Coordinates of N, CA and C and ligand atoms in Angstrom, one line a residue:
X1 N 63.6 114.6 99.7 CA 63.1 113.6 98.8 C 64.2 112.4 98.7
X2 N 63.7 111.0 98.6 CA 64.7 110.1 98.7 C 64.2 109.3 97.4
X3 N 64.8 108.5 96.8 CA 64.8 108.3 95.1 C 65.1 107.0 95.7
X4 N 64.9 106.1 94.3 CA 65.0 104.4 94.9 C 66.3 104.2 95.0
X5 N 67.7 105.0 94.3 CA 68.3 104.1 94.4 C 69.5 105.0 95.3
X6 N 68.9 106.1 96.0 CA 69.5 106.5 97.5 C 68.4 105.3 98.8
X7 N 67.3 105.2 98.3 CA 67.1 104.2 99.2 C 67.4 102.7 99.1
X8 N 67.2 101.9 98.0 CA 68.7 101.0 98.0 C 69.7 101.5 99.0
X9 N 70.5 102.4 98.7 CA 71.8 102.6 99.4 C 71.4 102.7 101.1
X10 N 70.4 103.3 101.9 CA 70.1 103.4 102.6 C 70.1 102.0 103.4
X11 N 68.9 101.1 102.7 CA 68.8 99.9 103.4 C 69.9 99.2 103.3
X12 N 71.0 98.9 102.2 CA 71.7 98.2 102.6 C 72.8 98.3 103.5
X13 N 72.4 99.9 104.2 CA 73.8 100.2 105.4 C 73.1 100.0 106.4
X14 N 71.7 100.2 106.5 CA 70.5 99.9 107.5 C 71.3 98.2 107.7
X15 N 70.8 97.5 107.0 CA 70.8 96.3 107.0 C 72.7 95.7 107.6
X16 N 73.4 96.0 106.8 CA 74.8 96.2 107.6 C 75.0 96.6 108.4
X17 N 74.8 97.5 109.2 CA 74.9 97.9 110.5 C 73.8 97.1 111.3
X18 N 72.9 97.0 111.1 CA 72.1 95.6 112.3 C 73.0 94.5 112.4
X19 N 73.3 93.9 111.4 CA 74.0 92.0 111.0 C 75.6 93.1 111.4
X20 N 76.1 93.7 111.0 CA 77.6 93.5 111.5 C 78.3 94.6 112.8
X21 N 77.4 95.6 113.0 CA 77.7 96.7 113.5 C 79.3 97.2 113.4
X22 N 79.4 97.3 114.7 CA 80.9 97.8 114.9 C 82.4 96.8 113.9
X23 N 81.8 95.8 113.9 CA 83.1 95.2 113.4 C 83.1 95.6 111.7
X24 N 81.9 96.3 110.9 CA 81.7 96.2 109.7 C 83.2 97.8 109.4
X25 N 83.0 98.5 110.6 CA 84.3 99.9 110.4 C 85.9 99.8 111.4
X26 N 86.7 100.2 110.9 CA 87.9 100.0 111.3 C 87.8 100.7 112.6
X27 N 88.9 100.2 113.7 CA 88.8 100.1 114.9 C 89.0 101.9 115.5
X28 N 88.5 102.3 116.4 CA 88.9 103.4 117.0 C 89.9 103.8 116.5
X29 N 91.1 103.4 117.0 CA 92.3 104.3 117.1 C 93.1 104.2 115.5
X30 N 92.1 103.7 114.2 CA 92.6 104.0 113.0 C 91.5 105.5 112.5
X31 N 91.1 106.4 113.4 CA 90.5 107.9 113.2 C 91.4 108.9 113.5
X32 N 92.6 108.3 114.5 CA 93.3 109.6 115.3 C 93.8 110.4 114.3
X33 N 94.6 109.7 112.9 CA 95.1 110.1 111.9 C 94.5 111.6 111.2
X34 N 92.7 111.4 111.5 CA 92.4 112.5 110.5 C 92.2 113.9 111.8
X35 N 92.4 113.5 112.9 CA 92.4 114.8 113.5 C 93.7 115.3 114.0
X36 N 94.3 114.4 113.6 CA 95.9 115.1 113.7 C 96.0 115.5 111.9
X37 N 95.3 115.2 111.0 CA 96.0 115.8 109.5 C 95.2 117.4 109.4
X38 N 94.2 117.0 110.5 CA 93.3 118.5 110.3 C 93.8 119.6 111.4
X39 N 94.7 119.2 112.4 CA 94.9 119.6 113.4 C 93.5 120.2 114.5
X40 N 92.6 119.7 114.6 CA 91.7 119.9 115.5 C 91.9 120.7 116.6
X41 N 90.9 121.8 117.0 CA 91.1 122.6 118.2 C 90.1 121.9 119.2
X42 N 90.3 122.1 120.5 CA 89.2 122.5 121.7 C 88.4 123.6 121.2
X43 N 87.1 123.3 121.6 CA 86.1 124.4 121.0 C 85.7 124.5 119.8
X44 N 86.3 123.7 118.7 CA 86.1 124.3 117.3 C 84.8 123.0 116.6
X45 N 84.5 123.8 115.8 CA 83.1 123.0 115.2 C 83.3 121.6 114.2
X46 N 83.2 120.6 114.5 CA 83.3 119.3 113.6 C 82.1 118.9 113.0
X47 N 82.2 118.9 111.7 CA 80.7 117.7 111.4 C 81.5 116.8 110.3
X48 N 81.1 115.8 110.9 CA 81.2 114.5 110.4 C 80.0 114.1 109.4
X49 N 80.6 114.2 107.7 CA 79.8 113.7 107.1 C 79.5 112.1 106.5
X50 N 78.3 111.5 106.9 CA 78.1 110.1 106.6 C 79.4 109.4 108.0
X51 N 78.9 109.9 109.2 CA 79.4 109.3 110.4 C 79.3 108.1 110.4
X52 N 78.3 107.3 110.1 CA 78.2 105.6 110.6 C 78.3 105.8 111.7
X53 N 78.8 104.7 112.5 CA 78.3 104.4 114.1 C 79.1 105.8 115.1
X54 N 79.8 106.8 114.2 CA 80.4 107.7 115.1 C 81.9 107.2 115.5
X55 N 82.4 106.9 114.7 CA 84.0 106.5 115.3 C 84.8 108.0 115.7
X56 N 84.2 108.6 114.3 CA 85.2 110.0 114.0 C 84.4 111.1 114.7
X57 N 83.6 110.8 115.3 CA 83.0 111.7 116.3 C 83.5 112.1 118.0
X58 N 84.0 110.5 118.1 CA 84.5 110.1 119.4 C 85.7 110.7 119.3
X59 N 86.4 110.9 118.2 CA 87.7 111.0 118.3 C 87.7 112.5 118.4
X60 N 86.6 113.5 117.7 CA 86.6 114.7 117.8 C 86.0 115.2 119.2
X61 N 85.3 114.3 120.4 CA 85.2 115.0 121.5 C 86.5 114.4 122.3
X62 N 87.3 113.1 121.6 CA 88.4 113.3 122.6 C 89.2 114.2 122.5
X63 N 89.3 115.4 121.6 CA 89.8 116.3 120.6 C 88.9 117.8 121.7
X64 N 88.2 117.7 122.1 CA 87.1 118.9 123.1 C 86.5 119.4 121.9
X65 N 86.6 118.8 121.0 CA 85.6 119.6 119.8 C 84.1 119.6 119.9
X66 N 83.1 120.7 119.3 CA 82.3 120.5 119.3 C 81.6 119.7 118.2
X67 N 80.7 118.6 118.6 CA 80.9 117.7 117.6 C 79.3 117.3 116.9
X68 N 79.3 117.6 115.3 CA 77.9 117.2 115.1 C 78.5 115.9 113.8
X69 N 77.0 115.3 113.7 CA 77.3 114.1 112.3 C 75.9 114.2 111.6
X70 N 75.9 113.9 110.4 CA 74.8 113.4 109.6 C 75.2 112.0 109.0
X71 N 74.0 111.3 108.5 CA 74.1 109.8 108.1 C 73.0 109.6 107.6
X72 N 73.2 108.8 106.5 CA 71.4 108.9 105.9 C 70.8 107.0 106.4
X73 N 72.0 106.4 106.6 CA 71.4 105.4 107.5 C 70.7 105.5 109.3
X74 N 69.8 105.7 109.0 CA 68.5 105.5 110.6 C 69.1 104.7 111.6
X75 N 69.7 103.3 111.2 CA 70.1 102.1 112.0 C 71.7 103.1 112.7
X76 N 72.4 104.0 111.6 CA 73.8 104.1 112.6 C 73.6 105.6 113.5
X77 N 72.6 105.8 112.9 CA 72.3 107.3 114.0 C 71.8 107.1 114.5
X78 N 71.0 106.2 114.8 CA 70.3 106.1 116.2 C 71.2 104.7 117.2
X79 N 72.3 104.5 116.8 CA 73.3 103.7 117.6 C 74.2 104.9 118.1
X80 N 74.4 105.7 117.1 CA 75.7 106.3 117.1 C 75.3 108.1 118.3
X81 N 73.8 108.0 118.6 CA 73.0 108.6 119.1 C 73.4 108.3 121.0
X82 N 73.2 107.0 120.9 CA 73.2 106.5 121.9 C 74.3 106.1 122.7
X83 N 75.1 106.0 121.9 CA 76.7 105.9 122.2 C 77.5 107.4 122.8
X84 N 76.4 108.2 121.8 CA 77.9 109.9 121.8 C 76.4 110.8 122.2
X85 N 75.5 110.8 123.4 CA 74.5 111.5 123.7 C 75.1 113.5 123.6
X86 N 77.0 113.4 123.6 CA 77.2 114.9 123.4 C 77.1 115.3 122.1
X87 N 77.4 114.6 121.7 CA 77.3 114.9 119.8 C 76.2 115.4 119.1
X88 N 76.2 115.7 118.3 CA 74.5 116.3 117.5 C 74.2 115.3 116.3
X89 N 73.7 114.5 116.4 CA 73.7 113.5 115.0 C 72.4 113.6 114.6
X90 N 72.2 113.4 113.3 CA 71.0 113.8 112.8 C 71.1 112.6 111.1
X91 N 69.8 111.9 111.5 CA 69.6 111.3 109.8 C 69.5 112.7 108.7
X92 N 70.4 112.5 107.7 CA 70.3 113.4 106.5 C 70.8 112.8 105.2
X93 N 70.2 113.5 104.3 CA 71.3 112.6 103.3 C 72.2 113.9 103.1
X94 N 73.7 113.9 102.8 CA 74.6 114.8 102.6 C 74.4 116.0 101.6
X95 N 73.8 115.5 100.8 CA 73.3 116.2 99.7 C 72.2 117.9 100.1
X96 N 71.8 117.5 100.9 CA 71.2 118.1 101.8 C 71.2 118.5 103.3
X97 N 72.9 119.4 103.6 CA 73.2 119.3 104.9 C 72.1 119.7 106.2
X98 N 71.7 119.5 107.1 CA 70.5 120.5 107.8 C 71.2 121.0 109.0
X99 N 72.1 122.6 108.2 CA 72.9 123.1 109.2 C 72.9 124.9 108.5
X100 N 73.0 125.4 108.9 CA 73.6 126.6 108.7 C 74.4 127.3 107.8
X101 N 74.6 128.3 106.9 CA 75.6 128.4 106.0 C 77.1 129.0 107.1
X102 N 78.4 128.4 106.9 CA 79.6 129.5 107.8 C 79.6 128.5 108.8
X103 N 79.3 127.3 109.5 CA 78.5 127.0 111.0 C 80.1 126.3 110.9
X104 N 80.7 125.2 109.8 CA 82.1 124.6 110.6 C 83.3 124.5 110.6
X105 N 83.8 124.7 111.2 CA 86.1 124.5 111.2 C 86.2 123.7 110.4
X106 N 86.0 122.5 111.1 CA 86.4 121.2 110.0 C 84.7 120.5 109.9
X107 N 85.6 120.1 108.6 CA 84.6 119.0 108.3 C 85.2 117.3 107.9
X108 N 85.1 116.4 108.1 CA 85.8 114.7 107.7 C 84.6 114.3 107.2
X109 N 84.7 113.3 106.1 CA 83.5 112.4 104.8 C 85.1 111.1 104.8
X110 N 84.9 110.3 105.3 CA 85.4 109.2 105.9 C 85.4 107.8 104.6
X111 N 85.7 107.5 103.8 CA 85.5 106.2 102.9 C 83.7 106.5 102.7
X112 N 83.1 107.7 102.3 CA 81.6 107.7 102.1 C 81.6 108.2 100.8
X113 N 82.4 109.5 100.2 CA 82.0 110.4 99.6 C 81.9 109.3 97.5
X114 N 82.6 108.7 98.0 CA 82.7 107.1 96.6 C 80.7 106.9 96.3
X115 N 80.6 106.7 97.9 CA 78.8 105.8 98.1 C 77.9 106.9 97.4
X116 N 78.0 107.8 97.2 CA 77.0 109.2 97.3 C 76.7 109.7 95.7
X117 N 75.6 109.8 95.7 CA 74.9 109.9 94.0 C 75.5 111.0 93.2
X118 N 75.0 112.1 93.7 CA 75.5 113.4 93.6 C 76.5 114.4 94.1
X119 N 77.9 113.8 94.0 CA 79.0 114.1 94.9 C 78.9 115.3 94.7
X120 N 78.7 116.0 93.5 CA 78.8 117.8 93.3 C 78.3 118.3 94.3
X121 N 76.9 117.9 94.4 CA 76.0 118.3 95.2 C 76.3 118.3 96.8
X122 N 77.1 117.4 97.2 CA 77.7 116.7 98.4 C 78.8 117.7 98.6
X123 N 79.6 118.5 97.9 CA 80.9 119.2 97.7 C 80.0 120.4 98.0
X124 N 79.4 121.2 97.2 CA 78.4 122.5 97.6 C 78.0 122.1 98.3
X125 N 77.0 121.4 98.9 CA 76.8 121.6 100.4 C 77.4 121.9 101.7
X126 N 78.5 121.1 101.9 CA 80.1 120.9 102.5 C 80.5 122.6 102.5
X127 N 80.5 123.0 100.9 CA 80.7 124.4 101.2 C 80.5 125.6 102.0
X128 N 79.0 125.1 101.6 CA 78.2 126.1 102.3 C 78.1 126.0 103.9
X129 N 78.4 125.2 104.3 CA 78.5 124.8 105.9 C 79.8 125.3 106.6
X130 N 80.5 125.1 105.8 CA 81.6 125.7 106.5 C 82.6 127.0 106.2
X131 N 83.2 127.6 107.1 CA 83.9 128.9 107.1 C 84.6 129.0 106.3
X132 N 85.6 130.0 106.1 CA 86.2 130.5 104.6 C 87.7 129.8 105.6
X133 N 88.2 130.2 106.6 CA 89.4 129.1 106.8 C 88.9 127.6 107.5
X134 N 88.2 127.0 106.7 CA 87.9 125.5 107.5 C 88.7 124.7 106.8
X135 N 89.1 123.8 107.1 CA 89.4 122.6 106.9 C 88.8 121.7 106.6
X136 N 89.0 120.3 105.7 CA 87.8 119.3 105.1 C 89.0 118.1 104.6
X137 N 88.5 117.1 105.7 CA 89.6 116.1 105.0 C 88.3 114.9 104.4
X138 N 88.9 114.3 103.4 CA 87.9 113.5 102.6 C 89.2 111.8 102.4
X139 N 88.5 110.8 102.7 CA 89.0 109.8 102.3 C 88.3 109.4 101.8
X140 N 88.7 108.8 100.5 CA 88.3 108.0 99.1 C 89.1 107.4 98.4
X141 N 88.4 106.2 97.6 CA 88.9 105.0 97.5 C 89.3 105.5 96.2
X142 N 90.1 104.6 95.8 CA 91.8 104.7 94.8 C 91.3 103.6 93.5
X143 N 90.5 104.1 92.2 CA 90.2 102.8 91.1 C 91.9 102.4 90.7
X144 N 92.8 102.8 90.8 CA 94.0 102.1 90.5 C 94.8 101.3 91.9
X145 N 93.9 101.0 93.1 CA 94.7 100.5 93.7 C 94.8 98.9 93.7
X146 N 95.8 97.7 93.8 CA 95.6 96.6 93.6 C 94.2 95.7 94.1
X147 N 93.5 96.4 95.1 CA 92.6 95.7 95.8 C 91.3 96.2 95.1
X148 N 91.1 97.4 94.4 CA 90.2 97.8 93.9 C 90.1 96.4 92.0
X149 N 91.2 96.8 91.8 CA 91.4 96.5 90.8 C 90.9 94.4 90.1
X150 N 91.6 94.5 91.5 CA 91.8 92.7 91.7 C 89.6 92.8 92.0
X151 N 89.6 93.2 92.5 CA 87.7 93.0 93.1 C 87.1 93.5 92.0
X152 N 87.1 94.4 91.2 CA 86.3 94.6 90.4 C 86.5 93.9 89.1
X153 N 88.0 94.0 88.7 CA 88.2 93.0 87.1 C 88.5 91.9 87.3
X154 N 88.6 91.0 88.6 CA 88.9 89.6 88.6 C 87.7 88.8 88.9
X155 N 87.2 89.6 90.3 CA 86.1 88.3 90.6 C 84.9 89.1 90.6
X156 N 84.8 90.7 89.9 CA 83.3 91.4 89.8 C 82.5 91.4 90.8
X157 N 82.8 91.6 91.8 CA 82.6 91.9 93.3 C 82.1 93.3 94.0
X158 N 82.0 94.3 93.0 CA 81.9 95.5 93.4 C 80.7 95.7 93.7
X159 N 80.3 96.2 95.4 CA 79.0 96.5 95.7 C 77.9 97.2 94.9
X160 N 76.9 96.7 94.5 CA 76.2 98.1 93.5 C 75.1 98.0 94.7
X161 N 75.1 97.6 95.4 CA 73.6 98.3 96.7 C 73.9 99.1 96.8
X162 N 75.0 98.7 98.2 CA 75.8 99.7 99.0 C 76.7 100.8 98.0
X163 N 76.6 100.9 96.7 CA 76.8 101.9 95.8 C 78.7 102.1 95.8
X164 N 79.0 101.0 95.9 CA 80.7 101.1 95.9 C 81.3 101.6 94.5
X165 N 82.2 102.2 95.0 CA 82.8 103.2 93.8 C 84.4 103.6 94.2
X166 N 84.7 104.4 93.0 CA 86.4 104.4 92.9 C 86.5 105.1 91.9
X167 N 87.7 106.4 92.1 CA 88.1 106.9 90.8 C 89.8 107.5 91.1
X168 N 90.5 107.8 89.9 CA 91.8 107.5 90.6 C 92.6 109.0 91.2
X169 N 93.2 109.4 91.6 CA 93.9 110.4 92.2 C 93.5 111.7 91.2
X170 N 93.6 111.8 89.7 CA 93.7 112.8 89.0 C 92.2 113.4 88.9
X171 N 91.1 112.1 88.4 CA 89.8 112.3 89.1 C 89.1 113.1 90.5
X172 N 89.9 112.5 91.8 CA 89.2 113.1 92.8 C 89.8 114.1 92.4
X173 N 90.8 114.3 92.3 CA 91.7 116.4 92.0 C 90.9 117.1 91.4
X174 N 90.4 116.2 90.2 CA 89.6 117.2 89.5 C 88.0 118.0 89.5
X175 N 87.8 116.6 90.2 CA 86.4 116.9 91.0 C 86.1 117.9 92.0
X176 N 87.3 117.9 93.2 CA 87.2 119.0 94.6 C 87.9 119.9 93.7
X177 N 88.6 120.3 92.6 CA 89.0 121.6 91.8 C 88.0 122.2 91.4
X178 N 87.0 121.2 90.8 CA 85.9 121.9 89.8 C 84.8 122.5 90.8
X179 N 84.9 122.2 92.1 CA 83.8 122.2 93.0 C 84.6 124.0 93.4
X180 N 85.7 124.2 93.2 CA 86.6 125.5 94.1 C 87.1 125.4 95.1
X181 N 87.6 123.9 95.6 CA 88.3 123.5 96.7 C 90.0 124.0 96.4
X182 N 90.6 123.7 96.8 CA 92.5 123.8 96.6 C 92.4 122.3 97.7
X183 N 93.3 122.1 97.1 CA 94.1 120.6 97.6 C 95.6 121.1 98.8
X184 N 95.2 121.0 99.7 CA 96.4 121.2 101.0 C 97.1 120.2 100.5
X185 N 96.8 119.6 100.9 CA 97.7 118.0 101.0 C 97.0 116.8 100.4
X186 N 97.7 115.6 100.1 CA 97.2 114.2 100.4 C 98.0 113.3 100.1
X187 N 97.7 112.2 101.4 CA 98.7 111.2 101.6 C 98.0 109.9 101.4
X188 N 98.6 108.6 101.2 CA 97.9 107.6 100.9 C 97.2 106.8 102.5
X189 N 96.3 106.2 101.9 CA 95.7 105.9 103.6 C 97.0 104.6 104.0
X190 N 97.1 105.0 105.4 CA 98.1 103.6 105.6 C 97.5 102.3 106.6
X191 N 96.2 102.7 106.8 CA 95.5 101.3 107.5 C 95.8 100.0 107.3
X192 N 95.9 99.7 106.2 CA 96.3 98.3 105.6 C 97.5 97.8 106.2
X193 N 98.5 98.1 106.0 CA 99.8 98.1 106.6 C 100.0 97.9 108.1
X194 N 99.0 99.3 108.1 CA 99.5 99.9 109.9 C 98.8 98.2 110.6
X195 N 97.7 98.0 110.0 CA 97.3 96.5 110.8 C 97.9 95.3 110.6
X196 N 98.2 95.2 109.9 CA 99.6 94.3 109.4 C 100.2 94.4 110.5
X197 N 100.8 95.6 110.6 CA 101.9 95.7 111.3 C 101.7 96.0 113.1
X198 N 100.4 96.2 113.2 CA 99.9 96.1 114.7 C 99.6 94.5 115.0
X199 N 99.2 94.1 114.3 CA 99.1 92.1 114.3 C 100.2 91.8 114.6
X200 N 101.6 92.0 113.8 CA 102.5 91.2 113.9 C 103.4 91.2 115.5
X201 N 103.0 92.5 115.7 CA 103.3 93.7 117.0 C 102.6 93.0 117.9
X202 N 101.7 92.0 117.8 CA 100.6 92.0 119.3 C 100.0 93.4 120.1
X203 N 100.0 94.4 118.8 CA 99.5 95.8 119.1 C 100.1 96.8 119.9
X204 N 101.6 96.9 119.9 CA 102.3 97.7 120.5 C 102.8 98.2 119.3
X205 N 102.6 98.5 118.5 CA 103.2 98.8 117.1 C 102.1 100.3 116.7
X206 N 102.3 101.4 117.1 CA 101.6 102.7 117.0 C 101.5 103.9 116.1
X207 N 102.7 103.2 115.0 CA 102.5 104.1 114.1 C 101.9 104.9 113.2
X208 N 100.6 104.5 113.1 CA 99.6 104.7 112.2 C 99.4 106.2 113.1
X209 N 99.7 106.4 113.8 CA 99.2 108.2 114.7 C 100.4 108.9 113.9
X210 N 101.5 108.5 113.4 CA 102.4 109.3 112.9 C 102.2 109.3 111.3
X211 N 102.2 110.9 110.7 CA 101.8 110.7 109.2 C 102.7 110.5 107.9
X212 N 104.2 110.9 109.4 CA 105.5 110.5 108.2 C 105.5 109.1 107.9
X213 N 104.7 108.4 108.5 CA 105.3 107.0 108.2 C 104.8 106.5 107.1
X214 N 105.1 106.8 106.1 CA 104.0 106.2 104.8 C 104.9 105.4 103.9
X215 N 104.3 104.3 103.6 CA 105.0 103.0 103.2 C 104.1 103.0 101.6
X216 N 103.4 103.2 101.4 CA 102.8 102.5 100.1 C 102.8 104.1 99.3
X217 N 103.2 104.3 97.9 CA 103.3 105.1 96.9 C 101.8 105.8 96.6
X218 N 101.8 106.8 96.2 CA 100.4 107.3 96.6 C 99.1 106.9 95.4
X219 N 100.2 106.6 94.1 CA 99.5 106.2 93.2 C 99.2 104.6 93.3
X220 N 99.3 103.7 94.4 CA 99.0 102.6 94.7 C 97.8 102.4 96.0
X221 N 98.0 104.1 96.4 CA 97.1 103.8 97.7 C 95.4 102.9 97.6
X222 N 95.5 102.4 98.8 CA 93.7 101.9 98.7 C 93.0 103.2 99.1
X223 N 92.9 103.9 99.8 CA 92.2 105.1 99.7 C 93.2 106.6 99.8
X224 N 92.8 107.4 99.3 CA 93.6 108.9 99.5 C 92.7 109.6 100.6
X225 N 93.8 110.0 101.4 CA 93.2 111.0 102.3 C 93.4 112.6 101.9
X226 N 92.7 113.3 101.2 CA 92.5 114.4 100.8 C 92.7 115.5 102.0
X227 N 93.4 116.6 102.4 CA 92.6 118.3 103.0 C 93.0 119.0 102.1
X228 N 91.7 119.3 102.2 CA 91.3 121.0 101.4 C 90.5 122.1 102.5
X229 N 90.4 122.8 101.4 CA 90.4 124.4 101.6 C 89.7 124.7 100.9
X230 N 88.5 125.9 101.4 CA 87.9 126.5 100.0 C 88.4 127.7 99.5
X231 N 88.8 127.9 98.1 CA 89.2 128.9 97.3 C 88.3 130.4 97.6
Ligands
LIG1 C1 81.8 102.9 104.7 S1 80.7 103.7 105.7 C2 81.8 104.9 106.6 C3 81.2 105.4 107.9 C4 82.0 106.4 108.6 N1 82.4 107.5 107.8 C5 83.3 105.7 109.2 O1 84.4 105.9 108.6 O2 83.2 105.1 110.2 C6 79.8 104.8 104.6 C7 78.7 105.6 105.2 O3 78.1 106.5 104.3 C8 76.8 106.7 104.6 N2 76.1 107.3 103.4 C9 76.1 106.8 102.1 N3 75.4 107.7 101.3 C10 75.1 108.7 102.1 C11 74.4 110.0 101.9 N4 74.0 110.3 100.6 N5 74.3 110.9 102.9 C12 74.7 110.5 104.1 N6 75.3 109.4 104.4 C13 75.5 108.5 103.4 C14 76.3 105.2 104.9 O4 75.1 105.2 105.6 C15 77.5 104.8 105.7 O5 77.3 105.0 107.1

């Protein structure tokens, strides 16, 4: 069942993904990061939740992984279909995974899990899909970071189609806690920078593959990159 204002959210990624496609998501090689924080095997089970055009998919079969995605936008799974014919992509809304209980290693929710109505609901699901040692890295956006801050209390710019959202470090903690996740790790996303610093580079500048390199304080980050574990 899809409600109006999962379908709002639907059409306006429908609609973004026609008018911007590929250029609307950061480039390839800012995904390598989450399959080196999850350490990804050959053979092991990936689902990508709320894939979009499949960036983090690509990266999981350059990885030999076996690789599935859900997406509740129509427009990026049937691109992201066409693109990654080895992958298993499927329109779903997250809330509702259409997989198996136990089925995966890891799981990645990529700058989505902010967009999503019923994150609880999105968290138990996730659960139930995956194994008792899987891994789950989640990137989410940071309400105390300068760029959140500056967009929403300066110029009131914050998407309400596309259902943009933000809450701050103690928040998400508390949230994947209450759900019976444990918190491995998290480090601040360093994309911002790392492109900075690949610009100024003329793109010989590679660091963003390396996770020691973190320049911005974590309580400043624009998004945290979360792995967990289920308890
Ligand atoms: C900012 S994009 C990120 C896409 C992708 N994770 C990436 O990093 O390339 C957010 C994605 O979340 C998807 N999305 C939003 N709500 C969803 C839901 N309830 N179930 C599945 N996908 C959802 C959108 O369609 C969109 O593709």
């Amino acid at each position: 069942m899809i409600d109006n204002q999962q379908q709002t959210i639907k059409e306006w990624f429908d609609y973004t993904y026609l008018t911007r496609g590929e250029m609307y998501l950061r480039p390839k090689n800012a995904y390598y990061i989450f399959a080196e924080l999850l350490q990804i095997k050959p053979n092991a089970k990936l689902l990508d939740v709320a894939c979009g055009l499949g960036r983090m998919l690509e990266i999981g079969l350059d990885y030999k992984a076996q690789c599935s995605g859900v997406d509740i936008s129509s427009v990026a799974v049937e691109t992201a279909k066409l693109k990654l014919p080895e992958a298993n992509i499927v329109e779903a809304n997250a809330e509702e995974l259409p997989f198996k209980d136990n089925t995966f290693d890891f799981v990645t929710c990529l700058g989505s899990l902010e967009r999503m109505i019923d994150k609880e609901k999105v968290l138990q699901d996730i659960k139930r899909v995956t194994t008792s040692d899987s891994r789950i890295c989640f990137m989410v956006r940071n309400s105390n970071s300068w760029r959140w801050l500056i967009t929403k209390k300066l110029f009131l710019t914050v998407n309400k189609k596309g259902h943009q959202d933000a809450k701050n470090y103690q928040q998400w903690k508390a949230l994947f806690e209450k759900e019976n996740f444990e918190i491995v790790s998290c480090i601040p996303d360093q994309w911002p920078i790392m492109r900075i610093l690949q610009i100024l580079t003329f793109g010989t500048f590679k660091g963003y593959k390396n996770k020691q390199n973190s320049f911005t304080p974590l309580q400043y980050a624009n998004e945290f990159i979360f792995i967990l574990k289920k308890n």
